[in-house]
């Protein structure tokens, strides 16, 4: 029964995937791991 | 069930993001807000990757938060999420800029373009989300 852990993982997995991709988004947005230099300027994010 | 939905959301978000990234190149080329420093081919790839990441995040949040979002229209909810995420990143950018102004600085006209692009991202995602829901 302790099935419960699998259920918890199944419930949390979508949120964890989104959080992981959101971390990648922050890395790209703030130029942090300058490949996206033009992209950042175009979408109005801070750049040097 | 949720696995299938997440998979669909990720694929839809990636497709929308790539389309949006390429639209952003065209819009910036017309507006002239930022003169590109890289070649068109390089930007086609970097904007596709960057756009896909943004698209996946917004699409993922739209799927996860759909029940709690205020509007009945999925397009309005997508625009709301897209603009909210852009604003959060922009506010974070302003904080970084105040801490480290030499490395990070914000340009108002680029911010206005970024805001408009975030609205466009929400519109594209919302419309394709509706089309996808009708087909299912």
PDB file of C-alpha atoms in Angstrom:
ATOM      1  CA  UNK A   1       0.000   0.000   0.000  1.00  0.00           C
ATOM      2  CA  UNK A   2       2.887   2.336   0.860  1.00  0.00           C
ATOM      3  CA  UNK A   3       1.284   2.232  -4.321  1.00  0.00           C
ATOM      4  CA  UNK A   4       0.822   5.528  -2.464  1.00  0.00           C
ATOM      5  CA  UNK A   5       4.337   6.641  -3.364  1.00  0.00           C
ATOM      6  CA  UNK A   6       3.766   5.770  -7.020  1.00  0.00           C
ATOM      7  CA  UNK A   7       0.506   7.717  -6.918  1.00  0.00           C
ATOM      8  CA  UNK A   8       2.265  10.701  -5.389  1.00  0.00           C
ATOM      9  CA  UNK A   9       5.017  10.572  -8.024  1.00  0.00           C
ATOM     10  CA  UNK A  10       2.419  10.283 -10.789  1.00  0.00           C
ATOM     11  CA  UNK A  11       0.604  13.332  -9.422  1.00  0.00           C
ATOM     12  CA  UNK A  12       3.765  15.386  -8.989  1.00  0.00           C
ATOM     13  CA  UNK A  13       5.552  14.446 -12.225  1.00  0.00           C
ATOM     14  CA  UNK A  14       3.748  16.930 -14.519  1.00  0.00           C
ATOM     15  CA  UNK A  15       4.491  19.773 -12.116  1.00  0.00           C
ATOM     16  CA  UNK A  16       8.137  18.679 -11.787  1.00  0.00           C
ATOM     17  CA  UNK A  17       8.588  18.564 -15.576  1.00  0.00           C
ATOM     18  CA  UNK A  18       7.153  22.075 -15.912  1.00  0.00           C
ATOM     19  CA  UNK A  19       9.359  23.365 -13.082  1.00  0.00           C
ATOM     20  CA  UNK A  20      12.443  21.854 -14.781  1.00  0.00           C
ATOM     21  CA  UNK A  21      11.625  23.548 -18.104  1.00  0.00           C
ATOM     22  CA  UNK A  22      10.829  26.781 -16.222  1.00  0.00           C
ATOM     23  CA  UNK A  23      14.370  26.671 -14.801  1.00  0.00           C
ATOM     24  CA  UNK A  24      15.684  26.418 -18.379  1.00  0.00           C
ATOM     25  CA  UNK A  25      13.510  29.432 -19.235  1.00  0.00           C
ATOM     26  CA  UNK A  26      15.091  31.489 -16.437  1.00  0.00           C
ATOM     27  CA  UNK A  27      18.579  30.418 -17.593  1.00  0.00           C
ATOM     28  CA  UNK A  28      17.791  31.615 -21.136  1.00  0.00           C
ATOM     29  CA  UNK A  29      16.027  34.814 -20.031  1.00  0.00           C
ATOM     30  CA  UNK A  30      18.928  35.996 -17.875  1.00  0.00           C
ATOM     31  CA  UNK A  31      21.810  34.788 -20.035  1.00  0.00           C
ATOM     32  CA  UNK A  32      23.040  32.159 -17.606  1.00  0.00           C
ATOM     33  CA  UNK A  33      25.146  26.340 -17.110  1.00  0.00           C
ATOM     34  CA  UNK A  34      25.674  34.162 -24.788  1.00  0.00           C
ATOM     35  CA  UNK A  35      23.909  31.780 -27.169  1.00  0.00           C
ATOM     36  CA  UNK A  36      20.549  33.559 -26.819  1.00  0.00           C
ATOM     37  CA  UNK A  37      21.804  37.154 -26.970  1.00  0.00           C
ATOM     38  CA  UNK A  38      19.598  38.302 -29.878  1.00  0.00           C
ATOM     39  CA  UNK A  39      16.618  36.365 -28.496  1.00  0.00           C
ATOM     40  CA  UNK A  40      16.897  38.084 -25.109  1.00  0.00           C
ATOM     41  CA  UNK A  41      17.078  41.567 -26.630  1.00  0.00           C
ATOM     42  CA  UNK A  42      14.132  40.853 -28.926  1.00  0.00           C
ATOM     43  CA  UNK A  43      11.829  39.742 -26.090  1.00  0.00           C
ATOM     44  CA  UNK A  44      12.823  42.650 -23.836  1.00  0.00           C
ATOM     45  CA  UNK A  45      14.879  40.811 -21.246  1.00  0.00           C
ATOM     46  CA  UNK A  46      17.922  42.389 -19.576  1.00  0.00           C
ATOM     47  CA  UNK A  47      21.143  42.041 -21.506  1.00  0.00           C
ATOM     48  CA  UNK A  48      24.655  43.406 -21.548  1.00  0.00           C
TER      49      UNK A  48
ATOM     50  CA  UNK B   1      -4.362  10.245 -18.092  1.00  0.00           C
ATOM     51  CA  UNK B   2      -2.332  13.181 -16.869  1.00  0.00           C
ATOM     52  CA  UNK B   3       0.784  11.753 -18.585  1.00  0.00           C
ATOM     53  CA  UNK B   4      -0.991  11.877 -21.950  1.00  0.00           C
ATOM     54  CA  UNK B   5      -2.196  15.431 -21.316  1.00  0.00           C
ATOM     55  CA  UNK B   6       1.266  16.564 -20.277  1.00  0.00           C
ATOM     56  CA  UNK B   7       2.823  14.980 -23.362  1.00  0.00           C
ATOM     57  CA  UNK B   8       0.304  16.712 -25.614  1.00  0.00           C
ATOM     58  CA  UNK B   9       0.843  20.016 -23.793  1.00  0.00           C
ATOM     59  CA  UNK B  10       4.616  19.772 -24.148  1.00  0.00           C
ATOM     60  CA  UNK B  11       4.409  19.014 -27.883  1.00  0.00           C
ATOM     61  CA  UNK B  12       1.832  21.763 -28.471  1.00  0.00           C
ATOM     62  CA  UNK B  13       3.876  24.234 -26.406  1.00  0.00           C
ATOM     63  CA  UNK B  14       7.047  23.389 -28.322  1.00  0.00           C
ATOM     64  CA  UNK B  15       5.328  23.821 -31.712  1.00  0.00           C
ATOM     65  CA  UNK B  16       3.748  27.121 -30.631  1.00  0.00           C
ATOM     66  CA  UNK B  17       7.079  28.286 -29.203  1.00  0.00           C
ATOM     67  CA  UNK B  18       9.002  27.583 -32.406  1.00  0.00           C
ATOM     68  CA  UNK B  19       6.358  29.395 -34.495  1.00  0.00           C
ATOM     69  CA  UNK B  20       6.419  32.294 -32.038  1.00  0.00           C
ATOM     70  CA  UNK B  21      10.221  32.448 -32.065  1.00  0.00           C
ATOM     71  CA  UNK B  22      10.276  32.731 -35.845  1.00  0.00           C
ATOM     72  CA  UNK B  23       7.439  35.285 -35.747  1.00  0.00           C
ATOM     73  CA  UNK B  24       9.540  37.274 -33.250  1.00  0.00           C
ATOM     74  CA  UNK B  25      12.424  37.369 -35.762  1.00  0.00           C
ATOM     75  CA  UNK B  26      10.069  38.731 -38.438  1.00  0.00           C
ATOM     76  CA  UNK B  27       8.471  41.276 -36.080  1.00  0.00           C
ATOM     77  CA  UNK B  28      11.853  42.522 -34.859  1.00  0.00           C
ATOM     78  CA  UNK B  29      13.152  42.725 -38.435  1.00  0.00           C
ATOM     79  CA  UNK B  30      10.180  44.953 -39.316  1.00  0.00           C
ATOM     80  CA  UNK B  31      10.242  47.047 -36.119  1.00  0.00           C
ATOM     81  CA  UNK B  32      14.036  47.432 -36.092  1.00  0.00           C
ATOM     82  CA  UNK B  33      13.949  47.607 -32.285  1.00  0.00           C
ATOM     83  CA  UNK B  34      17.125  45.529 -31.984  1.00  0.00           C
ATOM     84  CA  UNK B  35      19.584  45.138 -34.879  1.00  0.00           C
ATOM     85  CA  UNK B  36      20.461  41.435 -34.941  1.00  0.00           C
ATOM     86  CA  UNK B  37      24.100  40.590 -34.287  1.00  0.00           C
ATOM     87  CA  UNK B  38      23.949  36.945 -35.393  1.00  0.00           C
ATOM     88  CA  UNK B  39      23.174  35.434 -38.792  1.00  0.00           C
ATOM     89  CA  UNK B  40      19.603  34.575 -39.796  1.00  0.00           C
ATOM     90  CA  UNK B  41      20.337  30.834 -39.719  1.00  0.00           C
ATOM     91  CA  UNK B  42      21.811  31.072 -36.209  1.00  0.00           C
ATOM     92  CA  UNK B  43      18.820  33.092 -35.016  1.00  0.00           C
ATOM     93  CA  UNK B  44      16.350  30.667 -36.615  1.00  0.00           C
ATOM     94  CA  UNK B  45      17.849  27.961 -34.387  1.00  0.00           C
ATOM     95  CA  UNK B  46      18.309  29.985 -31.182  1.00  0.00           C
ATOM     96  CA  UNK B  47      14.851  31.588 -31.410  1.00  0.00           C
ATOM     97  CA  UNK B  48      13.301  28.169 -32.075  1.00  0.00           C
ATOM     98  CA  UNK B  49      14.990  26.688 -28.979  1.00  0.00           C
ATOM     99  CA  UNK B  50      14.243  29.707 -26.778  1.00  0.00           C
ATOM    100  CA  UNK B  51      10.678  29.933 -28.071  1.00  0.00           C
ATOM    101  CA  UNK B  52      10.081  26.211 -27.531  1.00  0.00           C
ATOM    102  CA  UNK B  53      11.215  26.469 -23.898  1.00  0.00           C
ATOM    103  CA  UNK B  54       8.919  29.452 -23.279  1.00  0.00           C
ATOM    104  CA  UNK B  55       6.064  27.723 -25.117  1.00  0.00           C
ATOM    105  CA  UNK B  56       6.403  24.505 -23.114  1.00  0.00           C
ATOM    106  CA  UNK B  57       6.345  26.406 -19.810  1.00  0.00           C
ATOM    107  CA  UNK B  58       3.275  28.470 -20.703  1.00  0.00           C
ATOM    108  CA  UNK B  59       1.460  25.480 -22.200  1.00  0.00           C
ATOM    109  CA  UNK B  60       2.342  23.373 -19.165  1.00  0.00           C
ATOM    110  CA  UNK B  61       1.044  25.974 -16.738  1.00  0.00           C
ATOM    111  CA  UNK B  62      -2.093  26.397 -18.848  1.00  0.00           C
ATOM    112  CA  UNK B  63      -2.734  22.659 -18.579  1.00  0.00           C
ATOM    113  CA  UNK B  64      -1.998  22.518 -14.855  1.00  0.00           C
ATOM    114  CA  UNK B  65      -3.851  25.690 -13.821  1.00  0.00           C
ATOM    115  CA  UNK B  66      -6.770  25.594 -16.265  1.00  0.00           C
ATOM    116  CA  UNK B  67      -9.337  25.040 -13.503  1.00  0.00           C
ATOM    117  CA  UNK B  68      -8.165  28.060 -11.505  1.00  0.00           C
ATOM    118  CA  UNK B  69      -7.727  30.606 -14.287  1.00  0.00           C
ATOM    119  CA  UNK B  70     -10.326  33.415 -14.324  1.00  0.00           C
ATOM    120  CA  UNK B  71     -11.542  33.498 -17.938  1.00  0.00           C
ATOM    121  CA  UNK B  72     -13.806  31.046 -19.764  1.00  0.00           C
ATOM    122  CA  UNK B  73     -11.902  31.636 -22.994  1.00  0.00           C
ATOM    123  CA  UNK B  74      -8.726  29.561 -23.304  1.00  0.00           C
ATOM    124  CA  UNK B  75      -7.205  32.294 -25.508  1.00  0.00           C
ATOM    125  CA  UNK B  76      -7.645  34.918 -22.762  1.00  0.00           C
ATOM    126  CA  UNK B  77      -6.253  32.530 -20.150  1.00  0.00           C
ATOM    127  CA  UNK B  78      -3.244  31.780 -22.365  1.00  0.00           C
ATOM    128  CA  UNK B  79      -2.625  35.510 -22.895  1.00  0.00           C
ATOM    129  CA  UNK B  80      -2.953  36.114 -19.139  1.00  0.00           C
ATOM    130  CA  UNK B  81      -0.410  33.376 -18.343  1.00  0.00           C
ATOM    131  CA  UNK B  82       1.990  34.439 -21.076  1.00  0.00           C
ATOM    132  CA  UNK B  83       1.958  38.092 -20.014  1.00  0.00           C
ATOM    133  CA  UNK B  84       2.198  37.144 -16.315  1.00  0.00           C
ATOM    134  CA  UNK B  85       5.269  34.968 -16.923  1.00  0.00           C
ATOM    135  CA  UNK B  86       6.892  37.647 -19.074  1.00  0.00           C
ATOM    136  CA  UNK B  87       6.198  40.265 -16.365  1.00  0.00           C
ATOM    137  CA  UNK B  88       7.680  38.032 -13.644  1.00  0.00           C
ATOM    138  CA  UNK B  89      10.836  37.573 -15.730  1.00  0.00           C
ATOM    139  CA  UNK B  90      10.927  41.303 -16.511  1.00  0.00           C
ATOM    140  CA  UNK B  91      10.594  42.245 -12.826  1.00  0.00           C
ATOM    141  CA  UNK B  92      13.365  39.758 -12.023  1.00  0.00           C
ATOM    142  CA  UNK B  93      15.413  41.401 -14.765  1.00  0.00           C
ATOM    143  CA  UNK B  94      14.833  44.832 -13.241  1.00  0.00           C
ATOM    144  CA  UNK B  95      16.078  43.498  -9.891  1.00  0.00           C
ATOM    145  CA  UNK B  96      19.174  42.004 -11.537  1.00  0.00           C
ATOM    146  CA  UNK B  97      19.716  45.305 -13.316  1.00  0.00           C
ATOM    147  CA  UNK B  98      19.629  47.240 -10.047  1.00  0.00           C
ATOM    148  CA  UNK B  99      22.096  44.812  -8.436  1.00  0.00           C
ATOM    149  CA  UNK B 100      24.457  44.492 -11.412  1.00  0.00           C
ATOM    150  CA  UNK B 101      23.797  47.381 -13.832  1.00  0.00           C
ATOM    151  CA  UNK B 102      26.953  46.788 -15.890  1.00  0.00           C
ATOM    152  CA  UNK B 103      25.963  43.227 -16.777  1.00  0.00           C
ATOM    153  CA  UNK B 104      22.200  43.691 -17.024  1.00  0.00           C
ATOM    154  CA  UNK B 105      20.463  46.703 -18.442  1.00  0.00           C
ATOM    155  CA  UNK B 106      16.923  47.108 -19.692  1.00  0.00           C
ATOM    156  CA  UNK B 107      15.874  49.037 -22.781  1.00  0.00           C
ATOM    157  CA  UNK B 108      12.310  50.392 -22.714  1.00  0.00           C
ATOM    158  CA  UNK B 109      11.512  49.967 -26.415  1.00  0.00           C
ATOM    159  CA  UNK B 110      12.683  46.339 -26.275  1.00  0.00           C
ATOM    160  CA  UNK B 111      10.514  45.803 -23.201  1.00  0.00           C
ATOM    161  CA  UNK B 112       7.468  47.151 -25.060  1.00  0.00           C
ATOM    162  CA  UNK B 113       8.214  44.786 -27.947  1.00  0.00           C
ATOM    163  CA  UNK B 114       8.649  41.928 -25.455  1.00  0.00           C
ATOM    164  CA  UNK B 115       5.260  42.687 -23.903  1.00  0.00           C
ATOM    165  CA  UNK B 116       3.590  42.684 -27.339  1.00  0.00           C
ATOM    166  CA  UNK B 117       5.341  39.408 -28.188  1.00  0.00           C
ATOM    167  CA  UNK B 118       4.083  37.834 -24.957  1.00  0.00           C
ATOM    168  CA  UNK B 119       0.509  38.762 -25.947  1.00  0.00           C
ATOM    169  CA  UNK B 120       1.115  37.219 -29.388  1.00  0.00           C
ATOM    170  CA  UNK B 121       2.471  34.048 -27.744  1.00  0.00           C
ATOM    171  CA  UNK B 122      -0.719  33.759 -25.664  1.00  0.00           C
ATOM    172  CA  UNK B 123      -2.918  34.270 -28.740  1.00  0.00           C
ATOM    173  CA  UNK B 124      -1.098  31.624 -30.822  1.00  0.00           C
ATOM    174  CA  UNK B 125      -1.134  29.123 -27.940  1.00  0.00           C
ATOM    175  CA  UNK B 126      -4.798  29.758 -27.110  1.00  0.00           C
ATOM    176  CA  UNK B 127      -5.944  29.416 -30.727  1.00  0.00           C
ATOM    177  CA  UNK B 128      -3.958  26.213 -31.350  1.00  0.00           C
ATOM    178  CA  UNK B 129      -5.106  24.853 -27.963  1.00  0.00           C
ATOM    179  CA  UNK B 130      -8.735  25.334 -29.075  1.00  0.00           C
ATOM    180  CA  UNK B 131      -8.065  23.712 -32.459  1.00  0.00           C
ATOM    181  CA  UNK B 132      -6.343  20.794 -30.721  1.00  0.00           C
ATOM    182  CA  UNK B 133      -9.237  20.376 -28.260  1.00  0.00           C
ATOM    183  CA  UNK B 134     -11.780  20.291 -31.114  1.00  0.00           C
ATOM    184  CA  UNK B 135      -9.797  17.607 -32.949  1.00  0.00           C
ATOM    185  CA  UNK B 136      -9.533  15.391 -29.836  1.00  0.00           C
TER     186      UNK B 136
END
